[in-house]
XYZ file of C-alpha atoms in Angstrom:
597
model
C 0.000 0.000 0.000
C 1.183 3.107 -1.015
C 2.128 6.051 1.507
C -0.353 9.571 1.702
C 2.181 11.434 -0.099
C 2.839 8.806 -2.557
C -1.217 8.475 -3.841
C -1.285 12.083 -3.414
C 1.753 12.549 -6.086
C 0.172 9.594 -8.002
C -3.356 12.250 -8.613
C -1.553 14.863 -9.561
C 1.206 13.806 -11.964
C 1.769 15.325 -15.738
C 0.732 13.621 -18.577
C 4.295 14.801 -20.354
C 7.439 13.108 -21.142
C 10.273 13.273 -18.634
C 11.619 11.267 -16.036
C 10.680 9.771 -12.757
C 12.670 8.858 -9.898
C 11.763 6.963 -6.496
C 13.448 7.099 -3.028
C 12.556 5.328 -0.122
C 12.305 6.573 3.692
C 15.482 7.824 4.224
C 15.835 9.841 1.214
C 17.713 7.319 -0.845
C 17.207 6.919 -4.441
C 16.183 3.375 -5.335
C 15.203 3.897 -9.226
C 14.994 6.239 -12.278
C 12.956 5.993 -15.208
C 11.909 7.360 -18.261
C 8.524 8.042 -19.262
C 6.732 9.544 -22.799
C 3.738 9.652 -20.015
C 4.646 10.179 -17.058
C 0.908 9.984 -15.069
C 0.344 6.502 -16.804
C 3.942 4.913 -17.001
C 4.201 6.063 -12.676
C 0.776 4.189 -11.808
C 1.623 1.155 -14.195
C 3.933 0.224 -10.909
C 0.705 0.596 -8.283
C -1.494 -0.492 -10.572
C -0.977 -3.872 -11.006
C 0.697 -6.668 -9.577
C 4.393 -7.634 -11.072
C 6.369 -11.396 -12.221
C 9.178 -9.793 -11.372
C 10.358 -9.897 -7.215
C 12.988 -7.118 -7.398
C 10.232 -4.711 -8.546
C 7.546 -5.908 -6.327
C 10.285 -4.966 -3.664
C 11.476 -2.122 -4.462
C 7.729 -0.746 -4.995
C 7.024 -1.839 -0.960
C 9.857 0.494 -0.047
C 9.019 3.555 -2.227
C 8.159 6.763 -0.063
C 8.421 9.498 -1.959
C 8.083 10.385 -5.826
C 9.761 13.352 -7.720
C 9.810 13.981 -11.357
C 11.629 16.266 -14.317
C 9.412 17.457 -17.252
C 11.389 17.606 -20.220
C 10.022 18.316 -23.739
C 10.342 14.887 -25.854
C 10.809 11.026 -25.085
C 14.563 11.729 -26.442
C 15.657 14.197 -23.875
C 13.903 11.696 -20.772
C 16.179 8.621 -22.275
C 19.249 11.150 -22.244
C 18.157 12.496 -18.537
C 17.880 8.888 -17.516
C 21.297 7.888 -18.580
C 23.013 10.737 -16.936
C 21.282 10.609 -13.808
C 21.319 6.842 -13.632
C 25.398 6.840 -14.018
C 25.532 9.798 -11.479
C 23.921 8.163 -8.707
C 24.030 4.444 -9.727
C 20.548 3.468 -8.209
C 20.148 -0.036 -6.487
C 16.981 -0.963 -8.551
C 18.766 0.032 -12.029
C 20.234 -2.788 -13.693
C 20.440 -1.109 -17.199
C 22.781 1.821 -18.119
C 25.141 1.288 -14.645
C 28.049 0.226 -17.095
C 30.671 2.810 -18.580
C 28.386 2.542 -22.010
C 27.569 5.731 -23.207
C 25.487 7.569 -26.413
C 27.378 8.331 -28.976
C 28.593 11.698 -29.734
C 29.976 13.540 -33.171
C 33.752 14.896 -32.619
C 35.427 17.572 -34.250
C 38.994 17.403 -33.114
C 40.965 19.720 -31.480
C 43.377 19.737 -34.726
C 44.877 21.983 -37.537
C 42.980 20.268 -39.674
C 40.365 18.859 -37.831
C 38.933 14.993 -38.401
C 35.018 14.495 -37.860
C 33.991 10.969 -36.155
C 31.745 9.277 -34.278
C 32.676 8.326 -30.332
C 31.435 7.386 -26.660
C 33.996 9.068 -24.804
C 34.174 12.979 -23.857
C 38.131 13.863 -23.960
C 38.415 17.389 -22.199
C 41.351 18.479 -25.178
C 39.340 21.020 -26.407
C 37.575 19.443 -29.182
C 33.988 19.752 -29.994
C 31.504 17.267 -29.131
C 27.907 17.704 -30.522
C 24.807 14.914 -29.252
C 24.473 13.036 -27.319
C 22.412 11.134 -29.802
C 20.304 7.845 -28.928
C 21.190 6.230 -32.392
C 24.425 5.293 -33.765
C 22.179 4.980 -36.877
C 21.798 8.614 -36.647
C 25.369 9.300 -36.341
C 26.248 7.169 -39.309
C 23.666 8.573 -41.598
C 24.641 12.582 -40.949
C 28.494 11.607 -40.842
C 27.989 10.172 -44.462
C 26.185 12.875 -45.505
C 29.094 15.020 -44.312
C 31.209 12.955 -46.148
C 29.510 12.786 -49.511
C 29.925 16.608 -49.484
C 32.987 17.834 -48.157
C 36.237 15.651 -48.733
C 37.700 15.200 -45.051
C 40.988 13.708 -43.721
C 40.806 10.442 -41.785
C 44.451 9.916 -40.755
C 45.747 10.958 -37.801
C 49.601 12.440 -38.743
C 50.172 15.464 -36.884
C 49.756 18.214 -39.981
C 51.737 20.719 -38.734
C 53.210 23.288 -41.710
C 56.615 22.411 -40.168
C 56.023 18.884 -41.362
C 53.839 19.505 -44.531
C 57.164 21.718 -45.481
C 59.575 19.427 -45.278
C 57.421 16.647 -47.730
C 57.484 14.273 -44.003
C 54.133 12.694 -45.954
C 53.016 11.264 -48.603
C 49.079 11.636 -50.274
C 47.305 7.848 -49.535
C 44.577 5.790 -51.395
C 41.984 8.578 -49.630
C 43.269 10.969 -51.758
C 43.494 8.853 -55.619
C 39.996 7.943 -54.204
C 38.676 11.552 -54.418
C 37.883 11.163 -50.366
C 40.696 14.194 -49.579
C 41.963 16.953 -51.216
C 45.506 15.971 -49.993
C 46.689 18.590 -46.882
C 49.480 16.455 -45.857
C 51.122 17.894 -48.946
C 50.046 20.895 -49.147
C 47.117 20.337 -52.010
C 44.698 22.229 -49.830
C 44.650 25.039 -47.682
C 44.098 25.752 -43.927
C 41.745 28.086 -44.585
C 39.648 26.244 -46.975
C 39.589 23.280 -44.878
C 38.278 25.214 -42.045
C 34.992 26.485 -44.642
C 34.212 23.118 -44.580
C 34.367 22.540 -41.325
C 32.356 25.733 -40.226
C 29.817 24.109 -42.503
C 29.385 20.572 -40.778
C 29.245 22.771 -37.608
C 26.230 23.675 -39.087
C 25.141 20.709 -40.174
C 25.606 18.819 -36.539
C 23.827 21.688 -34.965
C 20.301 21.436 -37.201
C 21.027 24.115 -39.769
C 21.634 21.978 -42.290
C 19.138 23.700 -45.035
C 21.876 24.943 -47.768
C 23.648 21.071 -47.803
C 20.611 19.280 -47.869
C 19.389 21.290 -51.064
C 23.128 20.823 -52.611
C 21.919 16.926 -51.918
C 18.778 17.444 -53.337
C 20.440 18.204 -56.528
C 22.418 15.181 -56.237
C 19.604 12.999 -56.269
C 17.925 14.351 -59.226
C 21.066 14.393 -60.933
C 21.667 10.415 -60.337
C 17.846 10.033 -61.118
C 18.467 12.180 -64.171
C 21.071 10.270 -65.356
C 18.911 6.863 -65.127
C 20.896 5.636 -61.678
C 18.129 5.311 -59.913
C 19.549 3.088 -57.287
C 22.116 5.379 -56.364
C 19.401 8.105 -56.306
C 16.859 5.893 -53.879
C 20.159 5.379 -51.514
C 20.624 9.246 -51.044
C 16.745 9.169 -50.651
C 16.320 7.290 -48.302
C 19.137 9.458 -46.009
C 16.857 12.635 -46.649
C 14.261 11.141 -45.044
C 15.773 10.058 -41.912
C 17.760 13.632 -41.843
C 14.578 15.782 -42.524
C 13.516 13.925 -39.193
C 16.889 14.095 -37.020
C 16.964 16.143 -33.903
C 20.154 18.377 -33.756
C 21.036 17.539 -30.027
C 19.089 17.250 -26.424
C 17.643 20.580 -24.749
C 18.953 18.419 -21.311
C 22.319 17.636 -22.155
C 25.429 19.688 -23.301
C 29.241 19.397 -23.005
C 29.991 23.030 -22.957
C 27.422 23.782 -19.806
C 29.338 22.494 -16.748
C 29.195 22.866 -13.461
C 26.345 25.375 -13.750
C 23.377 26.546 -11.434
C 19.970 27.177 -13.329
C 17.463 29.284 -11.404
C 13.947 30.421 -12.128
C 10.805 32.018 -10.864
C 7.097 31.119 -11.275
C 4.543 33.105 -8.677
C 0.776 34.118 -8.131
C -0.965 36.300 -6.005
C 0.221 34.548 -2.830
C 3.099 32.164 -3.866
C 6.067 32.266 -5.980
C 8.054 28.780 -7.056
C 11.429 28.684 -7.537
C 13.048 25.858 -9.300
C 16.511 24.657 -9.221
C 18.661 22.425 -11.786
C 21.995 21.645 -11.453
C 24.470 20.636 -14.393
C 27.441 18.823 -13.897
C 29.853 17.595 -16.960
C 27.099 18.451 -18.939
C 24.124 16.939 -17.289
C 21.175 17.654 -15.474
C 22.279 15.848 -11.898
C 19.777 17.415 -9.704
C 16.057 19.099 -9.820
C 13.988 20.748 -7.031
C 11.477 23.363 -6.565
C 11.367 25.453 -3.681
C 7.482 27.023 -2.422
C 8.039 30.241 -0.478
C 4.768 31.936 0.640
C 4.694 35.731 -0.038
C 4.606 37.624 3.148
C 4.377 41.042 1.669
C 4.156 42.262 -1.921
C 7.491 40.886 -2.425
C 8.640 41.431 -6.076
C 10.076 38.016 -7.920
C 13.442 39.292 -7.981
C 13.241 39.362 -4.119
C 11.794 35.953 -3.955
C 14.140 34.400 -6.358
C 17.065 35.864 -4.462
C 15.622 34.624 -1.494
C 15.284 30.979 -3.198
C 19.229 31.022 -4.391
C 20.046 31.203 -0.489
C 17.635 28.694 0.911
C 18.341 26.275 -2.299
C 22.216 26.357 -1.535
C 22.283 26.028 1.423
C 19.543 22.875 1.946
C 21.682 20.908 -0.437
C 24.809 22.337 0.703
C 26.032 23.899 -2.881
C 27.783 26.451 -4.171
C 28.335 26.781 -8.079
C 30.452 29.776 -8.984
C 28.398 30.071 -12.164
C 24.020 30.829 -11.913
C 21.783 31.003 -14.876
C 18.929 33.339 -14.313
C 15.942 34.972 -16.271
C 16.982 38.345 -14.833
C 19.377 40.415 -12.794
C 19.814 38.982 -9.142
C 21.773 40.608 -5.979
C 23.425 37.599 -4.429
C 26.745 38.801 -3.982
C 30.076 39.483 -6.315
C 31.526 35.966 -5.928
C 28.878 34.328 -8.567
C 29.404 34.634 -12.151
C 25.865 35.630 -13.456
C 24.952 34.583 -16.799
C 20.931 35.727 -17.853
C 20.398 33.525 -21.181
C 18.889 35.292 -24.427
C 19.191 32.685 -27.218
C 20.799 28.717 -27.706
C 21.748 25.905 -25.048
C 21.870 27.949 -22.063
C 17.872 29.473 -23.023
C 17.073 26.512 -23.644
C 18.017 24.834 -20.455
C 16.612 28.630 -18.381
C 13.368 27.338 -20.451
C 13.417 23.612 -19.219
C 13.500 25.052 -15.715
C 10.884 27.549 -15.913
C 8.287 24.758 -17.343
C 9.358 22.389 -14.549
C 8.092 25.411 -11.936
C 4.658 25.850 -13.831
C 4.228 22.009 -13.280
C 5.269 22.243 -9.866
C 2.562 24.779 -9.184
C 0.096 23.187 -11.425
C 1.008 19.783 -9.220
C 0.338 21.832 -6.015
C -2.831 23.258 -7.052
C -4.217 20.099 -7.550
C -2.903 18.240 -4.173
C -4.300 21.968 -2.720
C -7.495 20.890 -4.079
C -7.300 17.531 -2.523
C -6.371 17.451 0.821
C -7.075 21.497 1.789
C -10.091 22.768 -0.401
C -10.797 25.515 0.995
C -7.626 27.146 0.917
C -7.516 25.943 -3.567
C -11.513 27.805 -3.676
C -9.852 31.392 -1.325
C -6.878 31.242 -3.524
C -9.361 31.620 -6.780
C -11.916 33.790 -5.389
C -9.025 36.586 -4.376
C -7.638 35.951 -8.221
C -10.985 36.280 -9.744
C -11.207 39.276 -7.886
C -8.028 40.610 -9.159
C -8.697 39.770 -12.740
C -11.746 40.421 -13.303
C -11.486 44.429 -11.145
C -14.184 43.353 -8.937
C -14.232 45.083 -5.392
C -15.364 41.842 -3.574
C -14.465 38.134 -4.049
C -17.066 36.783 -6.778
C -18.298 33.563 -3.788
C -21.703 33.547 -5.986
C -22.144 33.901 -9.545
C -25.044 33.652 -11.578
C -24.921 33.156 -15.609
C -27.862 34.075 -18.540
C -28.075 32.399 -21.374
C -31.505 32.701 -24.060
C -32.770 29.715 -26.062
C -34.751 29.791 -29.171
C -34.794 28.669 -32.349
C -36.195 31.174 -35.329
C -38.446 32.336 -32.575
C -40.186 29.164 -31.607
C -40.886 28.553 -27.605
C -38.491 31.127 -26.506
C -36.623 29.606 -23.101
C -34.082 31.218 -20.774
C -31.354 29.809 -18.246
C -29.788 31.193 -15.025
C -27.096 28.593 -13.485
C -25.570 29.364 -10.166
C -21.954 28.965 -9.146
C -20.543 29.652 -5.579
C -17.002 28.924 -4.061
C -15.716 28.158 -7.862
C -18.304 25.082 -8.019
C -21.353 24.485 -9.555
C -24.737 24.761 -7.247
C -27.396 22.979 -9.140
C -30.453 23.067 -6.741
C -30.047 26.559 -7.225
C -30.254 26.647 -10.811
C -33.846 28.066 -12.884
C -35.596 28.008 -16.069
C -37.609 30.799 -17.301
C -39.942 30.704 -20.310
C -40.380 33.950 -21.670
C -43.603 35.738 -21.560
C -43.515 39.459 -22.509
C -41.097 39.283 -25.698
C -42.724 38.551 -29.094
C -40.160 36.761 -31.378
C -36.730 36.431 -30.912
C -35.360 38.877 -29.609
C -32.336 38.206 -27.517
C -32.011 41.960 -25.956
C -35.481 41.944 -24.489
C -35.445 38.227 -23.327
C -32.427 39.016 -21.746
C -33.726 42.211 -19.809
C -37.198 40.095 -18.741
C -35.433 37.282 -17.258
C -32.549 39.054 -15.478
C -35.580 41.300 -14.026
C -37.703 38.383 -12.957
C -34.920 36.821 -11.524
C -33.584 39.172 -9.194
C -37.199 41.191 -8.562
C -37.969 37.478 -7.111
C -34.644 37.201 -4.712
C -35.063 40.682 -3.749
C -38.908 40.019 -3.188
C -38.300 36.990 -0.906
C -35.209 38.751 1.095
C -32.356 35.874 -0.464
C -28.925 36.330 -0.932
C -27.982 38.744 -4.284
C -24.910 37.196 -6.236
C -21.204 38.869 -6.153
C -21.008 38.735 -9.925
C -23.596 38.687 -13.174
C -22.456 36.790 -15.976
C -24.412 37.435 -19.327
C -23.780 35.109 -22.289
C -23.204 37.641 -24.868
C -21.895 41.076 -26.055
C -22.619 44.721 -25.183
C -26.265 44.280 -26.451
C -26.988 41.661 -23.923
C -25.094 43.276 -21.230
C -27.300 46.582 -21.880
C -30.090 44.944 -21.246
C -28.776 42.949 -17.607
C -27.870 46.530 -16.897
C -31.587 48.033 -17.834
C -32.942 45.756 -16.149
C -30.624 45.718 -12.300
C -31.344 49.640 -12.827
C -34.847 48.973 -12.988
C -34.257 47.359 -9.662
C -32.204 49.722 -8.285
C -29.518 47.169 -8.326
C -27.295 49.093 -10.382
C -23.767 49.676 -8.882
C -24.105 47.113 -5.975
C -23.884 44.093 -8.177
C -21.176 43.439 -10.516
C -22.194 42.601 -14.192
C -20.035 41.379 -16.954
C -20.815 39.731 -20.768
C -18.835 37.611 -22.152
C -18.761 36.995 -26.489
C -17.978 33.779 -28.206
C -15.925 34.425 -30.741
C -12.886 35.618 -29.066
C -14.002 35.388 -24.996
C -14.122 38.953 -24.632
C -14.978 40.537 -21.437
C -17.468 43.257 -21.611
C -18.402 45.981 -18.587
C -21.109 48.443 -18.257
C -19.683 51.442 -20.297
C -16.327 50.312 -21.404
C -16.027 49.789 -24.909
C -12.807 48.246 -24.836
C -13.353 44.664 -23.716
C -10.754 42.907 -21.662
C -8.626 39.962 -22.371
C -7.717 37.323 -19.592
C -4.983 34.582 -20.320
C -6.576 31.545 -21.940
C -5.161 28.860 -19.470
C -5.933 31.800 -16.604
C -8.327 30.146 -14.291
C -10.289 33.101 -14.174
C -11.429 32.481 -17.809
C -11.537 28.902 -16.943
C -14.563 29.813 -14.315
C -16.057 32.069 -16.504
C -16.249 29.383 -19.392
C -17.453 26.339 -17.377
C -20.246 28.865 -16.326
C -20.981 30.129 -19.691
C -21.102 26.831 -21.336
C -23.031 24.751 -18.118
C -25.689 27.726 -18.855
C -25.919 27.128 -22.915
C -26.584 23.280 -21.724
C -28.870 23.811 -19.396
C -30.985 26.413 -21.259
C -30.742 24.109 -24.674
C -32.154 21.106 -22.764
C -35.172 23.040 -21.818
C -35.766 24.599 -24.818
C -35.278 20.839 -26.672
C -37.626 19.116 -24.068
C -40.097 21.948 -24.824
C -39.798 22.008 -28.264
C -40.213 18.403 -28.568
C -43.025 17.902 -26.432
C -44.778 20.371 -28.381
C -44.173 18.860 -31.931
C -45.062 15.442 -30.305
C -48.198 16.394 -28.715
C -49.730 18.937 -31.761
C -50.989 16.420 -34.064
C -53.104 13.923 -31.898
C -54.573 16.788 -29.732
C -56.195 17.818 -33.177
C -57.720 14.871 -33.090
C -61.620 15.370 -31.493
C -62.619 13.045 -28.163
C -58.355 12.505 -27.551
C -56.929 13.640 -24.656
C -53.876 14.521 -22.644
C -54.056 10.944 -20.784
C -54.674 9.013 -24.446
C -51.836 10.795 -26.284
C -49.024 10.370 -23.128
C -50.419 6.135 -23.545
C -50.219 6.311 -26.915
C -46.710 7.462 -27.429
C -45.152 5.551 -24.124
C -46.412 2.473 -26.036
C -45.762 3.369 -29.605
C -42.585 5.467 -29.496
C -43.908 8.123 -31.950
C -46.940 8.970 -34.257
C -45.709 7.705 -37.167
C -46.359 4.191 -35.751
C -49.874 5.577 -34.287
C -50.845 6.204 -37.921
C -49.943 2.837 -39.096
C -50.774 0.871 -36.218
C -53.600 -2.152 -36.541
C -56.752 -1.469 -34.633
C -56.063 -4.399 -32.455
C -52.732 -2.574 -31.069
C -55.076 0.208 -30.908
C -57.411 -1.367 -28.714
C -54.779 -3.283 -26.409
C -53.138 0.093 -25.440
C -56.406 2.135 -25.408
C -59.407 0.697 -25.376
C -62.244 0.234 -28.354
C -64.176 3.251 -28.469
C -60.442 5.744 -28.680
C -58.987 3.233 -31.203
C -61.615 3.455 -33.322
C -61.397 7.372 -33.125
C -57.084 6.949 -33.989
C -57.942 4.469 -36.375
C -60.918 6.238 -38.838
C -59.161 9.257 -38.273
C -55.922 8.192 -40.131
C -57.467 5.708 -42.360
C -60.827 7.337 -43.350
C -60.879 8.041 -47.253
């Protein structure tokens, strides 16, 4: 059986790729995994029972559950492998070994060779991957090769040597492979084009060499070798879908400290990465409660302090998404474009899932602290002076006119309140006219709670634009309402807000919870108010045509259809059936009424 904070992490985990790791109760880490789900792939372990007894142990002795989000299933393999050599878990039998992903080389040389290789020499050379295919590495190094004519040997091409004649042009060279350097046949500087061009290649932009092999292919396909041009073909199509390198991994980011700041109206989250040779080694995100209206610069500073010292750290170098005070002793990098963005990025999205995550588990085990937290936002978006604890939403139904409904749904503390929903037919508006339905019901409504002395709401949502919202307002004026309760519309197209003499409508975040709210209300209010009109409009059409019929009544016609489904099957129905549902003297009415010449 799992723990409380294990089934609470279990509700409340992403549905995105990254990596999971567990540790048991004394903080030690017993496994890490990879996951294109992480939600399903997690609860797979609780979920059912397992062959294996190693796993069925090691799940007994999990007590706690933290995760990484990282952007694709490639970056959570990569994260696995790095973290999984760092701290060697006991429950990993995979990936322990010295085994590495491969990685594409350009050597530290005067003329520099390009190969594939496993192992990270600190000689200054460049390294580009880690890639999780040699297949990969193969394909783009041949591609690299089919346009640029490298050196493979390994002499020592100094222009000391290359002076004195110390070597001699091999089979590469008669085999149009190399333009012959050892001997002078090509130039530093022309060699180094080329090699500024498979830097490109390695690191995505590859656009200009893939169209010179484009025109390869056609060539070869022009020339009738059509095998030849399949072959290069068939390496387009794996390049067009290669990955340059991992957002997670990097051999030039080392020993490196990545910082970053999400907060709210009472909370800001701070989340912390560390990179080590080139690896993400360690992930954590700090919750600090606001006690004033402390700015996120203060907060994140106030993170950095708390984060190094819990775990005891001290990187000389910090990445941040802004300028921080923490002393002249840190090197202070704030990231604008390439690796180091990209891994500022990867921490920022791990705090919005870290909040996300809390909100839910908020929602769980301490509601009313998740429903106070959105009331004093809705507040603050929306300009109200009060939080919004009840809201009530209009919507009209009708179709071209026909039995003109209207619905009012009622939401308080963020949740729907359905015994206090209503229904309103409309009785003083001829046609359909949405303006004056609007008006009539929004006046019934609150002449009725004002009337009986209940409760008025915080907020008035009407389903529609300024027209609609006119009338609400006409209508609480009317009342004398105006001013003392709040009243918004809201319009489909693009969920703009509109307020009572604004013309300019206001925008709220489309993942804000605000809008959220303000949806599920809107939309809970179209289904309510279509499923009256429908049930209206059908008993209507069902009940029209027998009540025309003389010496039928109300009683006859509900018998009628409960038995016969419709009046299509009255008409054609036997007099027998007639008789058997309704007796002789009203089937013989049905029956010479729809079968009399």
């Amino acid at each position: 059986m799992a723990s409380a904070s294990v089934e609470l992490h279990l509700k409340t985990l992403p549905t995105s790729p990254g990596i999971y790791q567990y540790y048991d109760k004394n903080g030690k880490l017993l496994y890490v995994g990879k996951a294109k789900n992480l939600k399903k792939r997690v609860l797979s372990y609780f979920n059912k029972s397992h062959d294996s007894g190693r796993i069925r142990t090691m799940v007994k002795k999990i007590h706690e559950i933290k995760h990484i989000v990282v952007a694709t299933e490639t970056d959570a393999l990569l994260l696995e492998n790095s973290l999984i050599k760092e701290y060697q878990p006991r429950y990993n039998v995979m990936l322990k070994d010295d085994k590495s992903y491969p990685w594409i080389c350009i050597k530290n040389e005067r003329f520099p060779r390009v190969f594939p290789t496993r192992r990270l020499i600190k000689d200054g050379s460049e390294y580009y991957g880690p890639y999780t295919s040699m297949k990969t590495v193969r394909t783009l190094l041949d591609l690299i090769k089919s346009l640029y004519k490298l050196r493979t040997c390994n002499y020592d091409l100094s222009q000391e040597k290359i002076d004195t004649g110390k070597y001699k042009v091999c089979l590469e060279y008669h085999l149009g492979n190399c333009e012959g350097p050892c001997e002078g046949k090509q130039s530093e500087k022309d060699y180094h084009e080329h090699i500024e061009h498979i830097r490109q290649i390695v690191k995505g932009d590859f656009k200009e060499s893939l169209d010179r092999f484009r025109e390869k292919m056609k060539a070869h396909a022009a020339a009738m070798e059509f095998e030849e041009a399949q072959r290069i073909k068939e390496k387009l199509d794996i390049l067009e879908n290669y990955q340059a390198k991992s957002t997670v991994v990097h051999p030039k980011i080392n020993n490196v400290d990545v910082f970053t700041i999400i907060s709210d109206e009472g909370y800001g989250y701070v989340n912390f990465l560390q990179i080590s040779h080139g690896a993400i080694i360690k992930s954590h995100t700090l919750e600090l409660k606001k006690q004033l209206d402390e700015t996120d610069k203060e907060l994140l500073e106030l993170g950095i302090i708390e984060i190094q010292q819990r775990f005891d750290h001290n990187s000389k170098e910090i990445y941040v998404p802004f300028a921080v005070d923490i002393g002249e002793h840190y090197k202070v990098t704030i990231p604008k474009l390439g690796d180091k963005k990209r891994i500022l990025d990867l921490s920022e999205r791990n705090a919005k899932y870290y909040r996300m995550e809390r909100f839910k588990q908020t929602k769980i085990v301490d509601p009313d602290r998740h429903t106070n937290r959105i009331m004093a936002q809705m507040k603050v978006d929306l300009r109200l002076t009060e939080e919004p604890r009840h809201i009530e939403c209009f919507d009209n139904s009708n179709i071209q006119g026909t039995n003109p409904v209207a619905a009012c749904v009622v939401f308080k503390n963020g949740k729907p309140s359905k015994s206090d929903y209503r229904k309103f037919n409309i009785k003083t508006v001829e046609g359909p006219d949405d303006f004056a339905s609007m008006e009539e019901v929004v006046f019934r409504r609150y002449r009725r709670l004002l009337e009986e002395d209940q409760p008025l709401p915080q907020l008035i949502i009407v389903d529609g634009g300024k027209g609609q919202l006119s009338s609400g307002v006409k209508a609480l004026e009317t009342l004398g309402l105006r001013g003392k309760i709040a009243i918004i519309g809201i319009a489909k197209r693009l969920e703009e807000l509109f307020y009572p003499g604004d013309s300019i409508p206001l925008y709220l975040d489309k993942k804000s919870e605000t809008l959220k709210i303000i949806q599920q209300l809107r939309n809970e209010a179209h289904r309510f108010g279509i499923t009256f009109h429908r049930n209206k409009r059908s008993n209507a059409a069902l009940g029209t045509e027998l009540e025309t019929i003389r010496g039928i009544g109300e009683k006859t016609i509900v018998d009628l259809l409960k038995h016969f489904r419709s009046v299509s099957k009255v008409k054609t129905a036997t007099k027998k059936s007639l008789t058997d549902v309704i007796g002789p003297s009203k089937a013989d009415i049905i029956y010479n009424h729809y079968h009399a010449k």
